[in-house]
């Protein structure tokens, strides 16, 4: 996994609450057996004016000019600012894959759905949770200053706005360490293979019906 | 030592392998369910890293999302879907993982076949790359949906690396009235606490109305805990749980059954257990529910008018957007809405009891000519077989409903079953998101009884007056 240490990038404001993963990446694209190729279909039903098909070249599809990510400079954005409960619904990891491939490395919102939040960290994306009031103020700032860039320092847990104002954010050390170092989760867990085997043997004795 | 623990606390402690200093833990996974959509990248990741599955017999696979619901004797027409299903077959064959293939009588929606086979047992930890894994919590199993990276992690390590959730209790007093079902109850709960209400929690359902429910009705309830934001739904073990599991193919037998049952009986929250959040609902007052918008929290009682965005400043914008998408207006009655199509199926409502209820509503009647299509999609080959043994298929066919082969079907429209642009659907599924059932489609979530009644009446009606 790609490590996340610091990032400076354009902030795209997506002013919607409860954005579900069906919107982030519609189901027809989930038929792929690859981990890549989803970026062009990120927010497909909002981004394009026609129905997208898997494997289709999107360069000639009619784009929705009103959608924020179709507008310059937001088509180059690396930070997504959005509203509460982002990523709700389906557990599809294709959602963070699509965000990442589009260019997003950071999503800022008042809250995230649990599975999506977890999936972000597995893919080198930092989800930052701030209060509703802070998010509202960031929206006003970003809308007032088109193409505003924010900087994120994960180690210091500081978000710096274009004007130099800073906000601190919290992130569990569990997630932070893995993201900073870009650790392979499976590798980390397998360092404790002996503990897993010990537990498993004990379980075989105590709950033998689970090992038929 | 065990006093004051919630059911979730007990399940968590039972499966704790390593508690880490950073607040995270490794918990052991007893059962891993796999389907074709979220597993291929996990298997290829495993291979790329030169790893192999930790414990083959913990895994059980079936294709469900992509499979067609007719012409199953022929190859899948959609080439991309066919490749995805074949990839699951190949991965399972390569590692020796048990798979119920497309034309196996035991194939079906992964959350239907787990309990049906007894592959879902009380006290297990169960994961699947699918958010509706919460379903299995009806058996007092710690069951949760995971992403593909975690599918790979569980394949490789038999563990999940995570932090403990908080405890949420939904206490349901009173008794559901005739014509009101667990689907109405969960929709009402989501309407009350919102789709983010359960974020960060394991959500236990308890109270006399829950004790009343059959196991299948409990599965419907836990299935949609994720729609209330909770990754985990839970219901304590009681006699119904034990009875349901007994004799199923993967369930223990003989002495092992006796030992298992003794342990399973302990899987209840202690009397003095402390929950971080408690919500109370009175089931006796509940009226059949129907969703009007593009989020499962946008629900109304069938006899209520659709809400006015100006009454709720905080949600006004999202409500207005939902109204625009759905082609509806505040103040309307759902009685004024005609479903173009009706879908009876999905991991929420495709079990035998759901089909019996739908059939009992329509018996002797016909689909309204205003409704273009009614799909009845059983949750598994065995559900289909049972329904046919009871003659339910004949009741559906006589009503001009279509009787199909098992799969996820129009719940998420990854196969050929889908809505056309702007079509309304009375659906027994779980999500009414924009485009979920087909590009531009407009979903209304209801119980099987309400869906069946809408199909006959040609509009949404209160099934209590319809029976």
XYZ file of C-alpha atoms in Angstrom:
679
model
C 0.000 0.000 0.000
C 1.066 3.537 -0.804
C 2.130 5.399 2.355
C 0.536 8.700 3.290
C 2.696 11.281 4.991
C 1.937 14.759 3.679
C -0.240 16.026 0.864
C -0.925 19.403 -0.705
C -3.754 19.482 -3.188
C -6.814 21.192 -4.604
C -9.966 20.724 -2.555
C -13.184 19.781 -4.373
C -16.378 20.602 -2.450
C -19.060 17.923 -2.870
C -21.981 19.430 -1.005
C -24.079 16.332 -0.348
C -24.824 14.260 2.737
C -25.129 10.462 2.803
C -23.194 9.877 -0.418
C -23.453 6.105 -0.809
C -20.950 3.795 -2.457
C -23.471 3.010 -5.215
C -23.018 6.664 -6.241
C -19.258 6.582 -5.838
C -19.034 3.594 -8.194
C -22.216 2.089 -9.717
C -22.680 -1.668 -9.750
C -22.094 -2.412 -13.420
C -18.409 -1.563 -12.961
C -18.084 -4.102 -10.150
C -18.097 -6.897 -12.709
C -14.398 -6.301 -13.291
C -12.006 -8.778 -11.727
C -9.215 -6.168 -11.692
C -8.299 -3.694 -8.971
C -7.804 -0.836 -11.415
C -9.768 0.912 -14.139
C -12.426 2.448 -11.884
C -11.243 6.086 -11.877
C -13.034 7.069 -15.070
C -16.303 5.789 -13.594
C -16.035 7.561 -10.238
C -19.472 9.144 -9.536
C -20.495 7.891 -12.964
C -24.204 8.762 -12.773
C -23.485 12.313 -11.634
C -20.471 12.877 -13.842
C -21.921 11.797 -17.178
C -25.263 12.435 -18.849
C -25.627 8.900 -20.193
C -25.553 5.450 -18.649
C -22.020 4.099 -18.408
C -21.060 0.605 -19.495
C -18.166 -1.432 -18.157
C -15.122 -1.387 -20.391
C -16.380 1.647 -22.296
C -14.012 4.480 -23.228
C -15.396 7.460 -21.311
C -13.513 10.188 -23.201
C -16.347 10.696 -25.684
C -19.263 10.391 -23.246
C -21.336 13.532 -22.586
C -20.259 15.050 -19.280
C -22.529 16.841 -16.849
C -21.062 20.380 -16.751
C -22.823 21.124 -13.468
C -20.971 18.364 -11.621
C -18.102 19.716 -9.577
C -15.454 17.225 -10.695
C -16.078 18.145 -14.334
C -15.099 21.749 -13.635
C -11.549 23.029 -13.767
C -9.526 23.009 -11.557
C -11.540 20.451 -9.553
C -10.850 17.804 -12.149
C -7.329 17.898 -10.698
C -8.466 17.748 -7.062
C -6.728 15.478 -4.566
C -8.815 16.314 -1.515
C -12.581 15.799 -1.357
C -14.591 17.918 1.071
C -18.038 16.534 1.720
C -20.882 16.110 4.198
C -21.908 13.577 6.835
C -22.038 9.785 6.491
C -19.915 9.673 3.339
C -19.502 6.181 1.871
C -22.625 4.610 3.352
C -24.198 1.445 1.957
C -22.368 -1.294 0.116
C -18.977 -2.523 1.359
C -17.505 -2.390 -2.164
C -13.815 -1.476 -1.958
C -14.158 -0.399 -5.575
C -15.278 2.950 -4.045
C -11.889 3.883 -2.566
C -10.190 2.327 -5.614
C -12.156 4.698 -7.862
C -11.453 7.723 -5.651
C -7.746 6.900 -5.557
C -7.483 6.393 -9.279
C -9.207 9.715 -9.928
C -6.527 11.334 -7.770
C -8.067 11.646 -4.307
C -5.765 10.845 -1.400
C -7.828 12.513 1.296
C -11.554 12.896 2.080
C -12.754 15.359 4.723
C -16.247 14.978 6.218
C -18.131 15.236 9.526
C -18.603 11.451 9.546
C -18.020 8.344 7.454
C -19.762 5.001 7.208
C -17.744 2.373 9.090
C -16.832 -0.032 6.290
C -15.878 2.716 3.844
C -13.768 4.468 6.496
C -11.847 1.274 7.097
C -11.490 0.547 3.378
C -9.870 3.971 2.839
C -6.970 3.162 5.154
C -6.347 -0.077 3.273
C -5.737 1.938 0.130
C -3.612 4.843 1.247
C -6.493 7.306 1.483
C -6.769 9.426 4.622
C -10.351 10.107 5.766
C -10.401 13.123 8.118
C -13.308 13.687 10.489
C -14.031 17.262 11.599
C -17.024 18.795 13.353
C -20.091 19.907 11.387
C -19.199 23.543 12.191
C -15.627 23.119 10.956
C -16.828 21.437 7.778
C -19.318 24.244 7.163
C -16.579 26.812 7.538
C -14.285 24.876 5.177
C -17.069 24.726 2.586
C -17.504 28.493 2.755
C -13.807 29.018 2.383
C -13.398 26.633 -0.529
C -16.456 27.978 -2.337
C -15.195 31.536 -1.881
C -11.761 30.711 -3.207
C -11.921 28.460 -6.246
C -8.999 26.085 -6.555
C -8.034 26.504 -2.902
C -5.321 24.100 -1.823
C -5.085 22.470 1.581
C -2.074 20.738 3.060
C -2.328 17.681 5.232
C 0.354 16.451 7.608
C -0.652 13.069 8.959
C 2.207 12.715 11.410
C 1.438 16.064 13.072
C -2.322 15.594 12.442
C -2.590 19.124 11.073
C -4.695 20.424 8.205
C -3.479 23.746 6.789
C -5.728 25.904 4.636
C -4.538 28.129 1.809
C -4.682 31.206 3.999
C -2.476 29.560 6.580
C -5.134 28.731 9.180
C -4.624 25.364 10.770
C -6.922 22.726 12.192
C -5.856 19.670 14.111
C -7.617 16.391 13.514
C -7.619 13.101 15.337
C -6.905 9.687 13.901
C -6.497 6.425 15.783
C -2.884 5.406 16.209
C -3.883 1.995 14.857
C -4.715 3.513 11.488
C -2.099 6.255 11.572
C 0.928 4.007 11.920
C -0.126 1.755 9.061
C -0.832 4.667 6.765
C 2.348 6.578 7.580
C 4.474 3.533 6.842
C 2.281 2.091 4.081
C 2.348 -1.215 5.927
C 1.100 -4.463 4.461
C -1.633 -5.396 6.928
C -1.384 -9.081 6.180
C 2.359 -9.045 6.758
C 1.851 -7.320 10.109
C -0.760 -9.883 11.173
C 1.331 -12.848 10.041
C 4.066 -11.727 12.426
C 1.648 -13.071 15.018
C 1.022 -16.374 13.268
C 2.051 -18.296 16.397
C -0.597 -16.514 18.453
C -3.214 -17.300 15.822
C -2.213 -20.989 15.799
C -2.271 -21.108 19.584
C -5.768 -19.615 19.648
C -6.948 -21.930 16.887
C -5.751 -25.053 18.715
C -7.447 -23.946 21.896
C -10.643 -23.294 19.964
C -10.513 -26.763 18.406
C -10.565 -28.201 21.931
C -13.271 -25.935 23.302
C -15.591 -25.623 20.292
C -14.852 -28.717 18.209
C -18.047 -28.428 16.154
C -16.503 -25.459 14.336
C -13.780 -27.667 12.876
C -15.737 -30.522 11.337
C -16.740 -12.363 35.673
C -19.300 -12.568 32.910
C -21.912 -10.380 34.573
C -22.643 -7.105 32.885
C -21.519 -8.133 29.412
C -23.480 -7.464 26.283
C -23.861 -10.191 23.691
C -21.385 -8.315 21.513
C -18.874 -8.109 24.403
C -19.111 -11.874 24.857
C -18.619 -12.617 21.184
C -15.717 -10.203 20.955
C -13.947 -11.634 24.002
C -14.504 -15.186 22.803
C -12.709 -14.441 19.527
C -9.903 -12.245 20.769
C -6.546 -13.573 19.572
C -4.302 -10.624 20.364
C -5.098 -7.309 22.006
C -2.643 -4.718 20.749
C -1.345 -1.677 22.586
C -2.792 0.727 20.027
C -6.376 -0.259 20.839
C -6.727 -2.625 17.920
C -7.060 -6.364 18.131
C -6.881 -9.507 16.082
C -10.133 -11.418 16.208
C -10.474 -14.937 14.883
C -12.928 -15.620 12.043
C -14.878 -18.891 12.128
C -16.709 -18.577 8.842
C -15.835 -16.743 5.658
C -18.537 -16.515 2.985
C -17.413 -15.655 -0.533
C -19.171 -14.524 -3.699
C -17.965 -13.572 -7.151
C -17.934 -9.765 -6.955
C -15.657 -8.895 -4.049
C -13.333 -11.907 -4.021
C -11.395 -12.006 -7.340
C -9.000 -9.191 -6.398
C -8.459 -10.812 -2.994
C -7.499 -14.153 -4.539
C -5.189 -12.479 -7.049
C -3.623 -10.395 -4.260
C -2.988 -13.548 -2.295
C -1.316 -15.170 -5.244
C 0.735 -12.090 -6.072
C 2.150 -12.091 -2.545
C 2.860 -15.837 -2.696
C 0.427 -16.566 0.132
C -2.207 -19.216 0.584
C -5.493 -19.493 2.477
C -4.968 -20.140 6.189
C -7.885 -22.521 6.725
C -9.789 -23.863 3.726
C -12.726 -25.404 5.626
C -13.758 -22.053 7.111
C -14.687 -20.812 3.636
C -17.920 -21.311 1.732
C -18.607 -19.746 -1.662
C -21.480 -19.226 -4.075
C -22.097 -16.928 -7.048
C -25.129 -14.712 -6.483
C -24.775 -11.072 -7.591
C -24.239 -11.640 -11.310
C -26.168 -14.805 -12.010
C -29.106 -14.616 -14.412
C -32.506 -15.621 -13.016
C -33.624 -17.425 -16.161
C -32.144 -19.677 -18.853
C -29.699 -21.147 -16.388
C -29.125 -24.162 -18.614
C -27.244 -21.831 -20.973
C -23.954 -19.998 -20.356
C -24.266 -16.469 -18.884
C -24.854 -14.157 -21.849
C -23.084 -11.105 -20.375
C -19.433 -11.911 -20.987
C -18.047 -9.803 -18.122
C -20.454 -11.409 -15.662
C -19.595 -14.843 -17.014
C -15.880 -14.250 -16.495
C -16.471 -13.078 -12.926
C -18.503 -16.182 -12.054
C -15.912 -18.415 -13.766
C -13.164 -16.698 -11.798
C -14.896 -17.652 -8.537
C -15.226 -21.242 -9.781
C -11.525 -21.325 -10.678
C -10.346 -19.792 -7.406
C -12.461 -22.206 -5.367
C -11.281 -25.164 -7.416
C -7.650 -24.115 -7.093
C -7.771 -23.955 -3.285
C -10.364 -26.661 -2.653
C -12.925 -24.258 -1.212
C -16.503 -25.600 -1.059
C -18.604 -23.778 -3.620
C -22.262 -24.110 -4.526
C -22.024 -23.366 -8.227
C -24.664 -21.619 -10.280
C -26.680 -24.725 -11.083
C -26.254 -26.493 -7.752
C -29.610 -26.782 -5.934
C -27.854 -25.312 -2.853
C -26.762 -22.156 -4.720
C -28.377 -18.901 -3.698
C -27.838 -15.533 -2.117
C -24.877 -15.930 0.199
C -26.836 -14.608 3.213
C -29.655 -17.040 2.560
C -27.548 -20.153 2.101
C -25.375 -19.652 5.220
C -28.279 -20.077 7.661
C -30.036 -22.577 5.387
C -27.037 -24.902 5.427
C -26.227 -24.410 9.103
C -22.949 -22.868 7.941
C -24.083 -19.947 10.072
C -24.049 -21.009 13.709
C -24.588 -19.123 16.959
C -21.400 -17.794 18.528
C -19.453 -17.714 15.273
C -17.613 -14.777 13.823
C -18.737 -14.515 10.213
C -17.408 -12.215 7.503
C -18.163 -11.719 3.835
C -17.231 -9.081 1.296
C -20.774 -7.801 1.431
C -22.330 -5.308 3.818
C -25.460 -7.403 4.357
C -23.426 -9.964 6.286
C -25.118 -8.341 9.285
C -27.971 -10.765 8.466
C -26.258 -13.626 10.284
C -26.372 -11.685 13.558
C -29.911 -13.031 13.927
C -28.169 -16.197 15.189
C -26.128 -14.354 17.817
C -23.151 -14.594 15.486
C -20.737 -11.661 15.246
C -21.198 -11.099 11.534
C -19.966 -8.180 9.489
C -19.350 -6.994 5.971
C -15.753 -6.352 4.927
C -13.913 -4.869 1.963
C -11.828 -6.836 -0.507
C -8.527 -6.060 1.265
C -10.040 -7.624 4.362
C -11.302 -10.601 2.357
C -7.665 -11.172 1.383
C -6.582 -10.604 4.993
C -9.063 -13.171 6.315
C -8.110 -15.665 3.614
C -4.434 -15.282 4.530
C -4.644 -15.051 8.318
C -8.118 -16.259 9.447
C -8.267 -13.038 11.418
C -9.616 -9.541 11.175
C -7.612 -6.639 12.516
C -9.983 -4.142 14.056
C -11.092 -2.079 17.019
C -13.972 -2.961 19.252
C -17.258 -1.257 18.442
C -19.615 0.389 20.897
C -22.854 -1.268 22.056
C -26.251 -0.129 20.779
C -29.555 -1.552 22.014
C -32.807 -1.240 20.106
C -35.484 -2.299 22.558
C -38.755 -3.176 20.857
C -41.751 -3.344 23.179
C -45.244 -4.544 22.382
C -46.241 -6.779 19.510
C -46.423 -6.278 15.752
C -50.009 -6.195 14.518
C -51.224 -8.480 11.709
C -50.005 -7.198 8.334
C -46.984 -5.521 9.938
C -43.654 -7.321 9.627
C -40.032 -7.139 10.708
C -39.317 -5.295 7.432
C -41.653 -2.519 8.566
C -39.971 -2.527 11.951
C -36.441 -2.105 10.582
C -37.565 0.572 8.121
C -39.198 2.452 11.014
C -36.026 2.098 13.107
C -33.892 3.470 10.257
C -36.407 6.289 9.780
C -36.069 7.131 13.459
C -32.301 6.973 13.992
C -31.133 7.707 10.431
C -28.678 5.903 8.164
C -25.747 7.080 10.283
C -27.428 6.385 13.635
C -25.547 3.152 14.188
C -22.117 4.221 12.901
C -19.443 2.781 15.177
C -21.858 0.425 16.936
C -22.845 -3.202 17.079
C -26.639 -3.051 17.220
C -28.576 -5.565 19.284
C -32.335 -5.920 18.872
C -34.241 -7.111 21.939
C -37.636 -6.954 23.580
C -40.890 -8.857 23.399
C -41.541 -8.012 19.744
C -38.158 -9.513 18.838
C -38.863 -12.686 20.829
C -42.101 -12.995 18.837
C -40.262 -13.006 15.509
C -39.393 -16.145 13.572
C -35.720 -16.689 12.683
C -36.362 -15.600 9.118
C -38.041 -12.391 10.274
C -35.064 -11.794 12.584
C -32.715 -12.178 9.616
C -34.648 -9.449 7.789
C -34.163 -7.177 10.784
C -30.424 -7.784 11.244
C -29.882 -7.658 7.468
C -30.721 -3.985 7.419
C -28.764 -2.967 10.530
C -26.161 -1.733 8.036
C -28.790 0.617 6.586
C -28.964 2.140 10.072
C -25.159 2.518 9.922
C -24.359 -0.482 12.140
C -21.905 -2.940 10.645
C -23.187 -5.582 13.059
C -26.777 -6.525 13.961
C -27.424 -8.993 16.790
C -30.226 -10.970 18.400
C -29.786 -13.233 21.440
C -30.124 -17.004 21.267
C -33.455 -18.511 22.339
C -35.408 -21.716 21.640
C -36.228 -20.548 18.124
C -32.553 -20.143 17.292
C -31.728 -23.638 18.508
C -34.692 -25.199 16.705
C -33.836 -23.489 13.427
C -30.228 -24.692 13.435
C -30.948 -28.298 14.449
C -30.481 -30.886 11.726
C -29.014 -28.565 9.093
C -26.182 -30.001 6.958
C -23.301 -28.060 8.577
C -24.748 -28.101 12.105
C -23.132 -30.290 14.779
C -24.721 -33.594 15.742
C -24.777 -35.999 18.691
C -22.470 -35.116 21.576
C -21.142 -32.089 19.768
C -24.673 -30.778 19.410
C -25.220 -31.094 23.151
C -22.014 -29.224 23.919
C -22.735 -26.591 21.302
C -26.277 -25.981 22.506
C -25.053 -25.580 26.085
C -22.629 -22.872 24.948
C -25.103 -21.206 22.593
C -27.615 -20.756 25.414
C -25.135 -18.367 27.090
C -25.207 -16.039 24.093
C -27.477 -13.356 25.506
C -26.742 -9.943 26.939
C -26.524 -10.089 30.723
C -29.322 -8.458 32.683
C -27.062 -5.648 33.848
C -25.144 -5.195 30.631
C -24.391 -1.574 29.814
C -25.092 -0.204 26.360
C -23.592 3.019 25.040
C -26.851 3.942 23.355
C -30.428 2.709 23.840
C -33.455 3.425 21.671
C -36.963 2.208 22.427
C -39.658 1.485 19.883
C -43.240 0.390 20.421
C -44.102 -2.327 17.913
C -47.822 -2.248 18.711
C -48.197 1.214 17.177
C -46.329 0.385 13.992
C -48.003 0.840 10.595
C -46.673 -0.689 7.333
C -43.812 1.401 5.999
C -42.768 2.480 2.529
C -39.704 4.451 1.480
C -40.311 7.495 -0.671
C -36.785 8.827 -1.259
C -33.226 7.828 -2.124
C -32.009 6.823 1.318
C -33.483 4.084 3.544
C -34.125 6.719 6.229
C -36.635 8.426 3.916
C -39.633 6.345 4.947
C -43.244 7.015 5.849
C -46.127 5.001 7.204
C -48.359 4.005 4.297
C -51.203 6.180 5.608
C -49.025 9.300 6.037
C -48.386 12.183 3.637
C -44.875 12.655 2.261
C -42.876 15.083 4.417
C -42.273 18.731 3.646
C -38.597 19.721 3.329
C -39.368 23.087 4.895
C -40.259 21.267 8.121
C -36.711 19.975 8.489
C -34.053 22.578 7.718
C -31.189 20.173 8.328
C -32.397 17.728 5.687
C -34.271 20.098 3.378
C -31.667 19.994 0.639
C -31.278 16.223 0.502
C -35.039 15.733 0.714
C -35.587 18.132 -2.174
C -32.934 16.354 -4.238
C -34.641 13.050 -3.462
C -38.040 14.404 -4.479
C -36.601 15.618 -7.778
C -34.980 12.258 -8.480
C -38.071 10.267 -7.480
C -40.509 12.478 -9.388
C -42.621 12.946 -6.240
C -43.822 15.960 -4.272
C -44.215 16.750 -0.558
C -47.742 16.205 0.725
C -48.453 13.385 -1.726
C -49.768 10.048 -0.552
C -47.986 6.869 -1.587
C -51.455 5.618 -2.557
C -51.081 7.912 -5.576
C -47.940 6.145 -6.801
C -48.099 3.227 -9.250
C -45.166 0.848 -9.249
C -44.072 0.055 -12.813
C -42.383 -3.078 -11.560
C -42.448 -5.126 -8.380
C -39.496 -7.077 -7.034
C -39.913 -9.769 -4.389
C -36.495 -11.094 -3.462
C -32.999 -10.136 -2.121
C -31.065 -11.170 0.994
C -33.595 -9.145 2.983
C -36.803 -10.884 1.885
C -36.435 -13.987 -0.290
C -36.831 -16.806 2.206
C -39.682 -19.279 2.294
C -41.719 -17.316 4.844
C -41.457 -14.184 2.696
C -42.747 -16.105 -0.309
C -45.558 -17.656 1.737
C -46.655 -14.212 2.936
C -46.578 -12.751 -0.588
C -48.500 -15.737 -1.968
C -51.138 -15.498 0.768
C -51.800 -11.847 -0.155
C -52.277 -12.506 -3.872
C -53.955 -15.891 -3.876
C -56.731 -15.928 -6.441
C -55.925 -12.429 -7.738
C -54.020 -11.072 -10.704
C -51.317 -8.491 -11.267
C -52.700 -5.057 -12.079
C -52.404 -4.244 -15.800
C -50.701 -0.993 -14.756
C -47.780 -2.981 -13.378
C -45.427 -4.063 -16.185
C -43.626 -6.851 -14.405
C -43.502 -8.647 -11.086
C -40.374 -10.659 -10.369
C -40.351 -13.275 -7.646
C -36.786 -14.410 -7.051
C -36.291 -17.030 -4.347
C -33.187 -16.700 -2.175
C -31.804 -20.135 -2.963
C -32.403 -23.264 -4.997
C -33.678 -24.959 -1.852
C -36.109 -22.121 -1.103
C -37.328 -22.442 -4.688
C -37.750 -26.186 -4.301
C -39.672 -25.785 -1.054
C -41.925 -23.089 -2.530
C -42.711 -25.343 -5.480
C -43.470 -28.243 -3.148
C -46.012 -25.993 -1.449
C -47.470 -24.838 -4.765
C -46.487 -21.201 -4.223
C -44.990 -20.963 -7.715
C -48.412 -21.780 -9.183
C -50.037 -19.000 -7.160
C -47.442 -16.500 -8.436
C -47.692 -17.661 -12.035
C -51.507 -17.608 -11.934
C -51.276 -13.965 -10.838
C -49.010 -13.184 -13.841
C -45.941 -12.883 -11.627
C -42.652 -14.259 -13.008
C -41.111 -17.146 -11.063
C -37.336 -17.003 -11.403
C -34.086 -18.754 -10.468
C -32.259 -17.712 -7.264
C -29.847 -14.780 -6.986
C -29.510 -11.139 -5.961
C -31.301 -10.085 -9.124
C -32.971 -6.674 -9.148
C -31.809 -5.710 -5.674
C -28.742 -4.273 -7.343
C -29.307 -5.038 -11.011
C -25.918 -6.538 -11.784
C -27.651 -9.116 -13.934
C -30.298 -8.501 -16.605
C -33.100 -7.799 -14.093
C -33.376 -4.043 -13.797
C -35.562 -0.963 -13.865
C -35.724 1.352 -16.844
C -35.149 5.089 -16.482
C -37.737 6.761 -14.174
C -39.607 3.536 -13.411
C -40.960 3.111 -9.891
C -40.522 -0.216 -8.157
C -42.126 -1.726 -5.084
C -39.157 -3.697 -3.828
C -38.555 -6.005 -0.881
C -34.823 -5.253 -1.089
C -32.760 -3.043 1.199
C -31.490 0.024 -0.659
C -33.314 2.779 -2.490
C -30.184 4.628 -3.601
C -30.215 6.473 -6.921
C -29.804 4.016 -9.773
C -29.476 1.033 -7.462
C -32.043 -1.103 -9.313
C -31.212 0.294 -12.733
C -30.123 3.604 -14.231
C -32.648 6.292 -13.258
C -34.786 3.713 -11.408
C -36.944 4.730 -8.448
C -37.060 2.231 -5.606
C -39.657 2.014 -2.828
C -38.675 -0.350 -0.041
C -41.530 -2.387 1.434
C -42.318 -5.740 3.037
C -43.201 -8.751 0.834
C -46.858 -8.338 1.826
C -46.852 -4.671 0.808
C -45.041 -5.462 -2.460
C -47.549 -8.183 -3.329
C -50.484 -5.906 -2.500
C -49.007 -3.105 -4.650
C -48.655 -5.527 -7.559
C -52.342 -6.445 -7.367
C -53.717 -2.966 -6.597
C -51.510 -1.151 -9.123
C -50.591 1.353 -6.425
C -49.122 1.362 -2.940
C -51.834 0.335 -0.476
C -52.050 -0.560 3.191
C -51.874 -4.333 3.106
C -53.878 -4.522 6.346
C -56.922 -3.234 4.483
C -56.129 -5.378 1.488
C -56.046 -8.825 3.063
